[in-house]
Amino acid sequence: MNAASTNVATAVQVLPPTTNIGSNSDLNTLSILSYNILYKDWVSTERYPWLQHADAISWKYRLPKIRDTIAKFHADIVCLQEVDIEEHAFRQEFGDYFRTDYSAVLPPCTTVKQKKRESDGHWGNAVLFDRTRFQLISKEFLKKSPREMVLLFTDIRHRNACSHCNNNQNHNNSICCVYHSFFVVNVHLAGHPAKWRARLNACQRMIAKLKLFGSQFNSAKVEKKTLKLNTNINGNWRQMRIFICGDFNAPKLGNVDQTLIHGGIDIERYNITHTFRPDISATAMNEEQKNDDSLITAQPQNCKLIRFAVDAKRVGAIIGDKGARIEGIRAQSQASVWIKDASKGKYGLNTLRIIGVKGTRESIVTAIELCIDCLHAELPTHMRRDSVFMLMEKANLENATCAMTAGIESLCSVNLNVYGKPLFGSTEQPIQINGDVDAIKHAIRVLLERWFERPNCVDTQTLYHPDTEFDAHFRHEFAFRDCYDEALQSRSMNAAEKSKGSSEQSQRMDDSYYDRIKYFPTFGDGVSVGSMDFIYYTANNMKLVSVTNTLDDDALVQKIQHEVDRIRATESQPTHKQQALLSNVLQMPSETFVSDHLPIAAVFELPDIAHGNDEKCDCVSQQHGQRLRSKINKNKKNKKLRHSMTRRAKMRIVGIILLLALDAGFWSISMDAVKDIADDLKIPHKVIVEIYR
C-alpha cells in the first residue's frame, strides 16, 4: 500500500464555480475539468417530475447552457461524460462550437453491436484539449468501451523548450518523453447498484493499463509492439503524471476510492459491497445475489472449482457465455459455468476447449452432465468425441492416482488415461475418460465423489464471473490523491487553527465521506444527494493549486449542509458508505442546473521532474544513444565471430591439404613438426596423426 494520503500539501485554494482556470501563458500549470452533462434523451417529466417548464426539458435549452458552462472554465483539458458520441452529432453540438479552442477525442465509430448494447442511447465519453498546447500521442478505449478512455498527451511548449528533444534529428512523434507528457483517464463507471464488481474491475483495468506503460521492456521493438509507440519511461513509472477523472458512481471512501488512494482493498477489514442509496438497498442486494449466481452460498465452504475439456470446435457456440444453452445449464445446475481458454496444440488436440464449473459437488456434476448432453445432442455426428478430459490439480493426484481411479474402468465400462504432465503448462493434470455418453457421465460422477473427499482439493468461497470478477489481491504503487479531499483537509486545517485546536471542530471535520457531500456535492436527482465525481492525480510529481466549488448559491449550500448534519446525527454508522444520502434537498436538473451532475475542476502546478535546472532533458538522445550503442556492440560481436570462424575454417582446410601433400611424399617432415602445425591450427593431434600416417 502507498501512503499517498498520509501527508497534506500546502493550502488548496477553493475558487468560485465556473471560474476561468485557463493557464494562458503559464508553462508550469495545467487545468482540467470533468462534467457529466446528462444525456440529451434522458430528461423528462416522468423521470424528473419537478420539471414542469417545457424549456427546461428541451435539449435546445440545455445545450447552450452546457456550452456556456464549459467555455467559462477555459480549462486546458475537458473530460465529458454522457455525450452523444456519434461523430456528426458531436460535431454539431460541441465540435464546431469549440473548434477555435479545442480538438476533440471521441471513441471510434460505434458499431451496430455497440448500438444494441447502449439500447437507451448512443452515448459515451469525450475529451476536449487545447490543441495549441497539447498533442495527442496515444489513445486507448479499454475493452472497446466508449466509457473508459486512456489518453497520453505531450505538452508542445515544454517539448519545444527541451533542446535535446527539439534539435535531435531522430526525434519524431512516436518517441514520447515522459518529462513533458501526461496521462488523462476519463471514465464513467457502471451506475447500477448491483455492479460494484464491474466498477472495481474497470478501476483495476485502467490501472493495469497505466502499469503497462510504466513497465520496463527488453527492447524498443517489444515496447513498440506492445504500446504502439516508444517512450523513455523504461520502468521509471514514478515520473508518470496521471489524471483520473469522471463520474465514478461510487462514494468517497468506497471501494474504487480505496483502490486508487491506498493501492488496493484490504478485503479482510473493508466491506467491498455497497448500494446506490438506502431506499433500494434490499432490492440491490437481491439483484446482486441473482447476478452472482449465488444460489449455492448457503454452504460456501463446499464450493469447488472444476475444469474439464472436450475436443470440439463449436463448444463456445453451444455452451459458451453467449451460447443458447448456457443460461439453462446455470439455472438447472445452480453452478457457474464458463468457457475460459482453449488448447495450445499440445497432446495433438488443437480443437480442445476448456470449460470451468464452480459450485457444490452435486451442482458441478449436474452442470457437467448437462454440458455433455448438450454437446452430444447439438454437435454434428462427425464432430462428436467419445472422450472427456477432467483437469485435476497435480497436488491432488500425486501418490493418489491409483486410489482415485481404481476400479472406475470396470465399474463404469470406460477407459482411463492419466497424462504424466500438466496440461497447457499449468498445474492441472488431465485424466482422459473414453467411452459412450452414459458411461462417461457415470465415471465423472464417481471420480468427482472421490476427488471431493480428499482434504487438499481446491476450495473457494467466491464465484467466478468472467465479465465482472476483480482481483482481490490487486495492488499498485501510484501515489494518487483526490483533489477535493485535499481541499477538505486544507479547510479542516484552517478551521482547526481558527478554533485553536478544538477537538470538537476536528471531529466534525474528520469524516471525509459526509464532508465531501456537505461541502462539495456533485450529484442530486431529487431523491438523493451525493458526491461521486472525482479528479485524482499523482501527488509525487505535481502539486494541486486550486479546485472550483460546485455550488455558489449560499442559501442552497446552507440547506444542504444542514441536511447532511441532520442525517449524520440521526443515522447509525453503517459498516460501509452509501453512494448517496437519501434526501430531496438537491433537485437536478432544473432551469439553473441543466444536468443532474455539477462540474468539477482543478488547477495543478507541474514542476520540472526531468533533471536539475541546469541540465537538459535528454529523453530522445539518451534513448537513441542507448539503442545505437546496443546495435553497434551487437554488430561488432557478430562481425568478430563471423570473421574468426571463417578464418579458422580456412586455416584448417589449408593445414589438412598441407599434411596430405606431405603424406604424398613431396617432402619429408618429422612428427614433432606435424604436431606443432596442429597446435598452431588448433587441430586435434589424433586427426593430424591419422592423416599423416
XYZ file of C-alpha atoms in Angstrom:
693
model
C 0.000 0.000 0.000
C 1.193 3.538 -0.676
C 0.966 6.393 1.702
C -0.451 8.923 -0.695
C -2.964 10.336 1.727
C -0.836 10.492 4.834
C 0.661 13.945 4.256
C -1.323 17.042 3.372
C 0.214 19.501 0.974
C 0.084 23.260 1.335
C -3.262 25.066 1.437
C -5.501 24.410 -1.554
C -7.465 27.398 -2.806
C -11.204 26.924 -3.408
C -12.388 29.067 -6.316
C -15.986 30.050 -7.137
C -17.832 27.838 -9.650
C -17.184 28.416 -13.374
C -14.026 30.409 -12.640
C -11.637 30.964 -15.515
C -8.883 28.460 -14.694
C -7.045 28.594 -18.019
C -3.267 28.501 -17.742
C -2.788 31.101 -20.519
C 0.941 31.803 -20.771
C 1.964 29.909 -17.640
C 4.017 26.944 -18.795
C 4.036 25.254 -15.411
C 0.290 24.959 -14.732
C -2.413 22.728 -16.153
C -6.168 22.878 -15.588
C -8.672 20.071 -16.015
C -12.486 19.986 -15.981
C -14.798 16.988 -15.563
C -18.518 17.264 -16.319
C -21.313 14.725 -16.711
C -23.750 16.658 -18.900
C -26.694 14.160 -18.644
C -27.545 12.509 -21.952
C -29.905 14.597 -24.056
C -32.690 11.988 -24.347
C -32.978 11.210 -20.635
C -34.707 14.350 -19.381
C -38.469 14.023 -18.987
C -41.218 14.946 -16.546
C -41.686 11.253 -15.723
C -38.099 10.952 -14.585
C -37.841 14.435 -13.044
C -41.386 15.451 -12.034
C -40.337 18.894 -10.745
C -39.523 19.939 -14.319
C -42.858 21.442 -15.328
C -41.389 24.061 -17.629
C -41.133 22.721 -21.168
C -37.949 24.660 -21.951
C -36.074 23.041 -19.079
C -36.661 19.626 -20.666
C -35.664 20.643 -24.169
C -32.147 19.827 -25.375
C -32.198 23.113 -27.265
C -32.475 24.845 -23.897
C -29.908 22.714 -22.117
C -27.198 22.589 -24.800
C -26.344 26.354 -24.858
C -26.103 26.395 -21.057
C -23.771 23.371 -21.089
C -21.603 25.028 -23.721
C -21.531 28.268 -21.743
C -20.518 26.412 -18.566
C -17.641 24.653 -20.344
C -16.489 27.874 -22.009
C -16.404 29.814 -18.731
C -13.822 27.476 -17.243
C -11.338 27.827 -20.130
C -9.784 24.576 -18.926
C -6.831 23.056 -20.761
C -8.394 19.560 -20.667
C -12.173 18.982 -20.641
C -13.476 15.484 -19.813
C -17.153 14.967 -20.644
C -19.474 12.072 -19.870
C -22.848 11.099 -21.341
C -22.334 12.937 -24.625
C -23.680 11.824 -27.978
C -20.581 10.173 -29.437
C -21.908 9.810 -32.964
C -19.363 11.852 -34.895
C -21.782 14.046 -36.830
C -23.947 14.774 -33.763
C -20.932 15.590 -31.575
C -19.521 17.913 -34.196
C -22.814 19.811 -34.391
C -23.249 20.027 -30.619
C -19.690 20.639 -29.383
C -17.031 20.186 -32.063
C -17.925 23.147 -34.267
C -18.707 25.369 -31.289
C -15.282 24.838 -29.683
C -13.272 24.364 -32.891
C -11.244 27.547 -32.379
C -10.071 26.492 -28.911
C -10.151 22.706 -28.691
C -9.624 19.465 -30.540
C -11.815 16.504 -29.618
C -11.108 12.848 -28.857
C -14.050 10.518 -29.432
C -14.419 6.752 -29.239
C -14.047 5.017 -32.621
C -17.026 4.717 -34.922
C -19.697 2.893 -32.996
C -20.673 -0.462 -34.421
C -24.147 -1.929 -34.624
C -23.254 -4.212 -31.738
C -22.403 -1.223 -29.552
C -25.626 0.494 -30.527
C -27.591 -2.521 -29.367
C -25.635 -2.619 -26.127
C -26.446 1.049 -25.432
C -30.142 0.446 -26.072
C -31.149 3.657 -24.285
C -28.962 5.906 -26.390
C -25.774 6.380 -28.367
C -23.650 7.918 -25.621
C -20.217 7.785 -24.067
C -17.217 9.904 -23.051
C -15.324 12.601 -24.923
C -12.277 14.760 -24.239
C -11.560 18.276 -25.471
C -7.981 19.567 -25.296
C -6.157 22.760 -26.181
C -4.507 21.856 -29.464
C -2.217 24.892 -29.368
C -0.560 23.498 -26.270
C -1.005 19.707 -26.331
C -0.544 16.926 -28.830
C -2.353 13.610 -28.552
C 0.219 10.794 -28.619
C -1.832 7.719 -27.776
C -5.458 6.799 -27.100
C -6.903 3.571 -25.725
C -10.522 2.560 -25.205
C -10.400 -0.290 -22.717
C -12.471 -3.291 -23.796
C -13.537 -1.056 -26.717
C -15.831 0.764 -24.327
C -16.758 4.415 -25.015
C -16.778 4.943 -21.233
C -13.143 4.033 -20.442
C -10.609 6.292 -22.163
C -6.852 6.317 -21.503
C -5.111 9.162 -23.337
C -1.476 10.235 -23.477
C -0.667 13.881 -24.233
C 2.584 15.750 -24.611
C 2.992 19.442 -23.851
C 4.191 21.079 -27.075
C 5.600 24.143 -25.340
C 7.585 22.054 -22.874
C 8.796 19.837 -25.696
C 9.853 22.844 -27.730
C 11.763 24.137 -24.719
C 13.562 20.812 -24.403
C 16.669 21.299 -26.550
C 17.534 17.617 -26.873
C 14.006 16.685 -27.949
C 13.623 19.671 -30.262
C 17.006 19.543 -32.007
C 17.598 15.802 -32.203
C 17.130 14.738 -35.804
C 15.884 11.322 -34.705
C 13.010 12.801 -32.711
C 9.523 12.112 -34.002
C 6.038 11.880 -32.574
C 6.355 8.146 -31.920
C 9.013 8.772 -29.243
C 7.283 10.236 -26.221
C 9.208 11.983 -23.458
C 7.740 11.302 -20.027
C 9.134 14.550 -18.631
C 6.718 16.732 -20.596
C 3.851 14.271 -21.120
C 0.906 13.166 -19.004
C -1.933 10.646 -18.993
C -5.628 11.525 -18.820
C -8.103 8.782 -17.905
C -11.746 9.735 -18.486
C -14.161 7.178 -17.021
C -17.863 6.717 -16.429
C -18.241 3.628 -14.280
C -21.323 1.428 -14.083
C -24.113 3.003 -12.074
C -26.354 0.026 -11.362
C -26.362 -0.779 -7.627
C -25.556 -4.439 -8.282
C -22.481 -3.683 -10.408
C -19.922 -2.852 -7.745
C -17.773 -5.668 -9.103
C -17.892 -4.101 -12.570
C -16.750 -0.775 -11.117
C -13.844 -2.423 -9.319
C -12.939 -4.383 -12.410
C -12.914 -1.228 -14.545
C -10.764 0.543 -11.952
C -8.246 -2.279 -11.944
C -8.323 -2.430 -15.724
C -7.347 1.207 -16.188
C -4.597 0.999 -13.547
C -3.265 -2.158 -15.189
C -3.047 -0.250 -18.475
C -1.083 2.525 -16.785
C 1.206 -0.031 -15.160
C 1.859 -1.469 -18.617
C 3.052 1.943 -19.812
C 5.356 2.084 -16.798
C 6.855 -1.342 -17.431
C 10.458 -1.912 -18.417
C 10.701 -3.592 -21.808
C 13.580 -5.687 -23.083
C 13.912 -3.682 -26.268
C 12.404 -0.769 -28.150
C 10.915 -3.243 -30.626
C 8.972 -5.034 -27.889
C 7.824 -1.707 -26.458
C 6.674 -0.529 -29.882
C 4.750 -3.736 -30.458
C 3.094 -3.579 -27.028
C 2.297 0.124 -26.683
C 2.215 1.131 -30.359
C 4.824 3.797 -29.538
C 8.210 4.275 -27.890
C 8.778 6.200 -24.681
C 11.668 6.885 -22.353
C 9.782 5.706 -19.245
C 11.781 2.474 -19.197
C 10.323 1.306 -15.895
C 10.528 4.745 -14.259
C 6.786 4.805 -13.554
C 7.154 7.281 -10.682
C 7.706 10.019 -13.264
C 4.371 9.326 -14.973
C 1.955 12.224 -14.480
C -1.577 10.831 -14.370
C -5.049 12.360 -14.065
C -8.054 10.082 -13.495
C -11.386 11.846 -13.590
C -15.043 11.341 -14.410
C -18.274 10.019 -12.976
C -17.296 7.063 -10.781
C -20.805 6.271 -9.485
C -19.042 5.444 -6.224
C -18.720 7.432 -2.979
C -15.776 8.793 -1.118
C -14.234 6.011 1.000
C -15.861 3.464 -1.329
C -14.108 0.506 -2.910
C -12.941 2.397 -6.011
C -11.606 5.275 -3.907
C -9.799 2.831 -1.623
C -8.259 1.060 -4.608
C -6.905 4.289 -6.077
C -5.774 6.037 -2.888
C -4.404 3.069 -0.937
C -3.204 0.892 -3.809
C -5.791 -1.851 -3.288
C -8.508 -3.136 -0.976
C -7.972 -4.850 2.332
C -10.828 -7.309 1.936
C -10.313 -8.619 5.460
C -11.186 -5.261 7.003
C -13.299 -3.495 4.390
C -16.788 -4.425 3.209
C -16.423 -4.060 -0.544
C -20.163 -4.152 -1.219
C -22.240 -1.010 -1.121
C -25.547 0.047 -2.588
C -26.688 3.066 -4.511
C -28.801 4.557 -1.755
C -30.590 3.256 1.338
C -34.108 3.164 -0.076
C -33.278 0.424 -2.580
C -30.687 -1.492 -0.600
C -32.827 -4.624 -0.273
C -33.634 -4.642 -3.973
C -29.990 -4.069 -4.807
C -28.770 -6.936 -2.688
C -31.391 -9.277 -4.155
C -30.351 -8.252 -7.653
C -26.704 -8.691 -6.733
C -27.393 -12.163 -5.435
C -29.192 -13.032 -8.660
C -26.410 -11.657 -10.839
C -23.778 -13.544 -8.872
C -25.473 -16.910 -9.382
C -25.130 -17.244 -5.616
C -27.873 -19.781 -5.061
C -25.227 -22.090 -3.626
C -23.941 -19.685 -0.984
C -25.869 -21.497 1.753
C -22.816 -23.768 2.047
C -19.966 -21.625 0.676
C -17.322 -23.767 2.327
C -18.285 -26.632 -0.008
C -17.901 -24.644 -3.226
C -15.176 -26.040 -5.513
C -13.711 -25.286 -8.898
C -13.525 -27.960 -11.596
C -12.297 -27.636 -15.152
C -12.929 -30.183 -17.857
C -12.277 -30.198 -21.578
C -13.869 -31.581 -24.721
C -12.485 -31.921 -28.214
C -14.907 -29.983 -30.431
C -14.787 -26.693 -32.321
C -18.299 -25.479 -31.605
C -18.322 -25.741 -27.816
C -18.362 -21.976 -27.302
C -21.305 -21.526 -29.637
C -23.333 -24.116 -27.726
C -22.479 -23.630 -24.056
C -20.236 -20.548 -24.030
C -21.101 -17.263 -22.319
C -23.103 -16.237 -25.389
C -24.361 -19.718 -26.214
C -28.026 -20.586 -26.388
C -27.895 -23.179 -23.606
C -25.660 -21.525 -21.022
C -28.426 -19.847 -19.004
C -30.431 -23.051 -18.855
C -27.418 -25.031 -17.662
C -26.658 -22.458 -14.962
C -30.272 -22.371 -13.783
C -30.701 -26.142 -13.668
C -27.352 -26.901 -12.055
C -27.124 -23.816 -9.782
C -23.440 -23.525 -10.673
C -21.273 -21.038 -12.558
C -20.255 -22.294 -15.998
C -17.938 -20.578 -18.493
C -15.527 -21.200 -21.351
C -12.157 -19.983 -20.129
C -9.493 -20.840 -22.703
C -8.546 -23.198 -25.497
C -5.801 -25.643 -26.382
C -2.307 -24.574 -27.353
C -1.959 -27.609 -29.588
C -0.397 -29.963 -27.043
C -1.313 -33.622 -26.948
C -2.375 -33.264 -30.586
C -5.725 -31.717 -29.607
C -5.913 -28.432 -31.486
C -9.685 -28.162 -31.026
C -9.731 -28.747 -27.273
C -11.998 -26.365 -25.352
C -11.813 -25.968 -21.581
C -14.991 -25.438 -19.558
C -14.903 -24.149 -15.989
C -17.562 -25.083 -13.449
C -17.790 -23.771 -9.896
C -20.237 -24.843 -7.215
C -21.056 -27.680 -4.849
C -20.294 -31.275 -5.731
C -23.828 -32.038 -6.900
C -24.154 -28.812 -8.879
C -20.816 -29.427 -10.622
C -21.785 -32.985 -11.567
C -25.166 -31.785 -12.856
C -23.575 -28.971 -14.869
C -21.021 -31.294 -16.482
C -23.698 -33.842 -17.363
C -25.875 -31.116 -18.902
C -22.918 -29.795 -20.926
C -22.111 -33.272 -22.235
C -25.770 -33.893 -23.133
C -26.000 -30.545 -24.967
C -22.842 -31.207 -26.953
C -23.894 -34.745 -27.836
C -27.324 -33.553 -28.959
C -26.307 -30.473 -30.945
C -22.912 -31.348 -32.401
C -22.884 -32.951 -35.859
C -22.068 -36.646 -35.895
C -18.617 -36.181 -37.405
C -17.662 -33.688 -34.663
C -18.704 -35.784 -31.673
C -15.965 -37.273 -29.500
C -16.296 -40.221 -27.167
C -13.908 -38.716 -24.623
C -13.787 -36.040 -21.934
C -10.751 -34.623 -20.131
C -11.094 -33.954 -16.395
C -8.459 -31.467 -15.222
C -7.323 -32.082 -11.641
C -4.751 -30.164 -9.652
C -1.454 -32.030 -9.782
C -1.151 -31.838 -5.986
C -4.380 -33.772 -5.667
C -3.151 -36.584 -7.918
C 0.324 -37.148 -6.513
C 0.537 -40.505 -4.785
C -3.228 -40.803 -5.094
C -3.897 -41.502 -8.772
C -4.381 -45.211 -8.248
C -6.707 -44.640 -5.300
C -8.868 -42.188 -7.215
C -9.109 -44.121 -10.452
C -9.014 -47.669 -9.099
C -11.944 -49.760 -10.284
C -13.562 -46.987 -12.338
C -12.797 -48.664 -15.663
C -14.547 -51.898 -14.752
C -17.300 -50.185 -12.765
C -18.267 -47.670 -15.456
C -17.105 -49.508 -18.623
C -14.706 -46.760 -19.652
C -11.010 -46.420 -20.411
C -8.924 -44.008 -18.302
C -5.674 -42.381 -19.328
C -3.841 -40.203 -16.772
C -1.377 -37.913 -18.529
C 2.035 -37.629 -16.951
C 2.426 -33.885 -17.486
C 0.164 -30.972 -16.598
C -1.983 -29.660 -19.432
C -1.017 -26.389 -21.162
C 1.899 -25.788 -18.820
C -0.415 -25.313 -15.823
C -0.629 -27.234 -12.571
C -3.670 -29.167 -13.752
C -3.185 -32.749 -14.855
C -5.625 -34.261 -17.368
C -7.452 -37.543 -16.904
C -8.933 -38.701 -20.203
C -12.165 -40.702 -19.985
C -13.133 -42.696 -23.101
C -16.485 -44.392 -23.609
C -20.095 -43.743 -24.545
C -22.014 -40.768 -23.131
C -23.722 -42.556 -20.229
C -20.533 -44.342 -19.201
C -18.572 -41.085 -19.253
C -21.145 -39.331 -17.055
C -21.108 -42.237 -14.604
C -17.315 -42.190 -14.449
C -17.256 -38.429 -13.888
C -19.693 -38.741 -11.003
C -17.601 -41.445 -9.321
C -14.342 -39.584 -9.931
C -15.667 -36.310 -8.509
C -17.080 -38.037 -5.447
C -13.631 -39.407 -4.671
C -11.954 -36.110 -5.510
C -14.235 -34.056 -3.241
C -13.491 -36.364 -0.331
C -9.794 -35.501 -0.489
C -8.771 -32.908 2.155
C -6.478 -30.940 -0.159
C -8.883 -30.409 -3.050
C -9.273 -26.885 -4.460
C -11.634 -24.843 -2.300
C -13.120 -21.392 -2.818
C -15.803 -19.219 -1.303
C -16.357 -16.970 -4.307
C -17.905 -17.478 -7.701
C -16.117 -16.698 -10.933
C -17.695 -14.311 -13.429
C -15.583 -13.553 -16.484
C -17.109 -10.105 -17.129
C -17.180 -8.756 -13.593
C -14.654 -10.654 -11.492
C -11.958 -8.487 -9.910
C -8.630 -9.432 -8.387
C -8.928 -9.182 -4.603
C -5.123 -9.077 -4.336
C -4.637 -6.341 -6.960
C -2.043 -3.768 -5.903
C -0.393 -0.691 -7.368
C 2.106 1.886 -6.129
C 0.908 5.057 -7.869
C 0.603 7.936 -5.377
C -2.948 9.010 -6.257
C -4.766 11.709 -4.305
C -8.262 13.103 -4.583
C -8.285 16.849 -5.347
C -11.382 17.678 -3.360
C -10.290 15.560 -0.415
C -7.077 17.599 -0.356
C -9.200 20.749 -0.347
C -11.252 19.345 2.533
C -8.132 18.568 4.541
C -6.819 22.048 3.842
C -10.133 23.507 5.014
C -10.014 21.291 8.106
C -6.519 22.510 8.972
C -7.583 26.137 8.622
C -10.703 25.539 10.710
C -8.645 23.840 13.406
C -6.305 26.823 13.531
C -9.189 29.261 13.818
C -10.806 27.217 16.571
C -7.430 26.931 18.327
C -7.303 23.193 18.103
C -10.861 22.499 19.231
C -11.309 18.726 19.335
C -14.993 19.236 18.586
C -14.195 21.070 15.378
C -11.615 18.471 14.367
C -14.056 15.656 14.994
C -16.676 17.409 12.876
C -14.259 17.641 10.002
C -12.890 14.150 10.417
C -15.239 12.092 8.232
C -14.441 12.921 4.619
C -17.425 10.919 3.376
C -20.018 13.261 4.881
C -17.844 16.349 4.495
C -17.392 15.674 0.812
C -21.170 15.666 0.283
C -21.587 18.596 2.648
C -19.095 20.963 1.071
C -18.684 19.643 -2.483
C -21.884 17.868 -3.632
C -21.751 16.842 -7.277
C -24.948 14.831 -7.730
C -28.618 15.301 -6.920
C -31.624 13.714 -8.611
C -34.375 14.815 -6.251
C -34.193 11.516 -4.385
C -30.627 11.521 -3.132
C -27.666 13.841 -2.845
C -24.082 12.681 -3.161
C -20.562 13.301 -4.357
C -19.447 10.757 -6.921
C -17.409 12.823 -9.413
C -13.666 12.820 -8.767
C -10.356 14.106 -10.092
C -7.390 12.016 -8.948
C -3.771 12.938 -9.627
C -0.291 11.593 -8.882
C 0.871 13.701 -5.950
C 4.550 12.712 -6.150
C 5.246 14.656 -9.358
C 2.771 17.561 -9.368
C 1.159 19.984 -6.944
C -2.534 20.798 -6.517
C -3.046 24.569 -6.570
C -6.812 25.067 -6.508
C -10.217 23.498 -7.088
C -13.513 25.086 -8.056
C -16.533 24.981 -5.819
C -19.578 23.098 -7.051
C -22.281 25.493 -5.814
C -22.417 29.275 -5.342
C -25.982 29.607 -4.061
C -25.407 30.344 -0.381
C -28.973 29.512 0.616
C -28.861 26.142 -1.165
C -25.395 25.378 0.226
C -26.561 26.085 3.756
C -29.649 23.942 3.232
C -27.540 21.002 2.022
C -25.119 21.361 4.925
C -27.941 21.323 7.470
C -29.469 18.267 5.808
C -26.168 16.384 5.837
C -25.628 17.276 9.508
C -29.134 16.033 10.305
C -28.595 12.708 8.516
C -25.155 12.363 10.042
C -26.519 12.854 13.557
C -29.518 10.546 13.230
C -28.152 7.795 11.013
C -26.354 4.899 12.641
C -22.845 4.403 11.364
C -23.004 1.630 8.732
C -20.231 -0.835 8.030
C -19.949 0.673 4.559
C -20.752 4.017 2.954
C -23.785 4.564 0.761
C -23.206 6.069 -2.639
C -25.597 8.924 -1.833
C -27.695 10.182 1.068
C -31.460 9.820 0.847
C -32.730 13.396 0.560
C -34.575 15.620 -1.915
C -32.585 18.688 -0.934
C -30.899 18.942 -4.349
C -33.258 18.597 -7.312
C -31.410 18.488 -10.611
C -31.724 19.044 -13.496
C -33.510 22.346 -13.249
C -33.653 25.655 -15.065
C -30.459 26.653 -13.247
C -28.612 23.327 -13.292
C -29.204 21.593 -16.620
C -27.639 18.271 -15.565
C -28.022 16.005 -12.543
C -24.242 16.382 -12.022
C -22.230 19.505 -11.260
C -18.888 20.248 -12.958
C -15.648 19.888 -11.020
C -12.292 21.390 -11.965
C -8.772 21.724 -10.603
C -5.521 23.548 -11.361
C -2.128 21.883 -10.979
C 1.448 23.059 -10.934
C 3.812 20.846 -12.924
C 7.380 21.169 -11.642
C 10.396 20.159 -13.696
C 10.877 16.474 -12.979
C 13.491 15.807 -15.653
C 16.721 16.970 -14.044
C 18.187 19.915 -12.212
C 17.632 23.424 -13.519
C 20.969 23.426 -15.365
C 20.538 20.067 -17.050
C 18.610 19.492 -20.235
C 16.010 16.858 -20.935
C 17.856 14.128 -22.828
C 14.868 11.830 -23.293
C 15.337 11.270 -27.016
C 19.108 11.498 -27.350
C 19.694 9.213 -24.371
C 17.236 6.641 -25.657
C 18.598 6.825 -29.209
C 22.179 6.631 -27.900
C 21.433 3.508 -25.895
C 19.835 1.825 -28.884
C 22.691 2.883 -31.180
C 25.358 1.599 -28.789
C 23.484 -1.666 -28.394
C 23.256 -2.057 -32.168
C 26.966 -1.249 -32.672
C 28.055 -3.702 -29.964
C 25.853 -6.399 -31.440
C 27.279 -5.825 -34.935
C 30.838 -5.907 -33.608
C 30.198 -9.171 -31.823
C 28.624 -10.767 -34.871
C 31.362 -9.473 -37.149
C 34.092 -10.718 -34.847
C 32.568 -14.167 -34.553
C 31.908 -14.393 -38.273
C 35.472 -13.319 -39.207
C 37.127 -15.569 -36.624
C 35.135 -18.640 -37.575
C 35.760 -18.152 -41.303
C 39.492 -17.669 -40.849
C 39.847 -20.699 -38.584
C 37.954 -22.882 -41.021
C 40.168 -21.782 -43.886
C 43.342 -22.402 -41.874
C 42.202 -25.919 -41.025
C 41.475 -26.703 -44.656
C 44.902 -25.379 -45.713
C 46.583 -27.364 -42.911
C 44.895 -30.621 -43.920
C 45.840 -30.097 -47.578
C 49.419 -29.419 -46.499
C 49.563 -32.592 -44.461
C 48.068 -34.616 -47.321
C 50.735 -33.206 -49.613
C 53.403 -34.167 -47.123
C 51.930 -37.618 -46.901
C 52.075 -37.891 -50.699
C 55.843 -37.611 -50.466
C 56.580 -34.185 -51.876
C 58.932 -33.682 -48.996
C 59.564 -35.264 -45.638
C 58.687 -33.775 -42.217
C 59.075 -35.023 -38.688
C 56.212 -35.993 -36.387
C 57.127 -33.186 -33.973
C 56.768 -30.659 -36.755
C 53.348 -32.089 -37.624
C 52.225 -31.686 -34.015
C 53.491 -28.107 -33.961
C 51.434 -27.330 -37.057
C 48.388 -28.946 -35.426
C 48.831 -26.805 -32.306
C 49.069 -23.635 -34.391
C 45.889 -24.532 -36.279
C 44.114 -25.795 -33.147
C 43.511 -29.183 -34.757
C 43.393 -32.280 -32.511
C 46.604 -34.338 -32.667
C 44.688 -37.526 -33.365
C 43.281 -36.101 -36.586
C 46.668 -34.927 -37.794
C 48.491 -38.129 -36.900
C 45.807 -40.241 -38.594
C 46.058 -38.197 -41.777
C 49.859 -38.191 -41.683
C 50.020 -41.938 -41.311
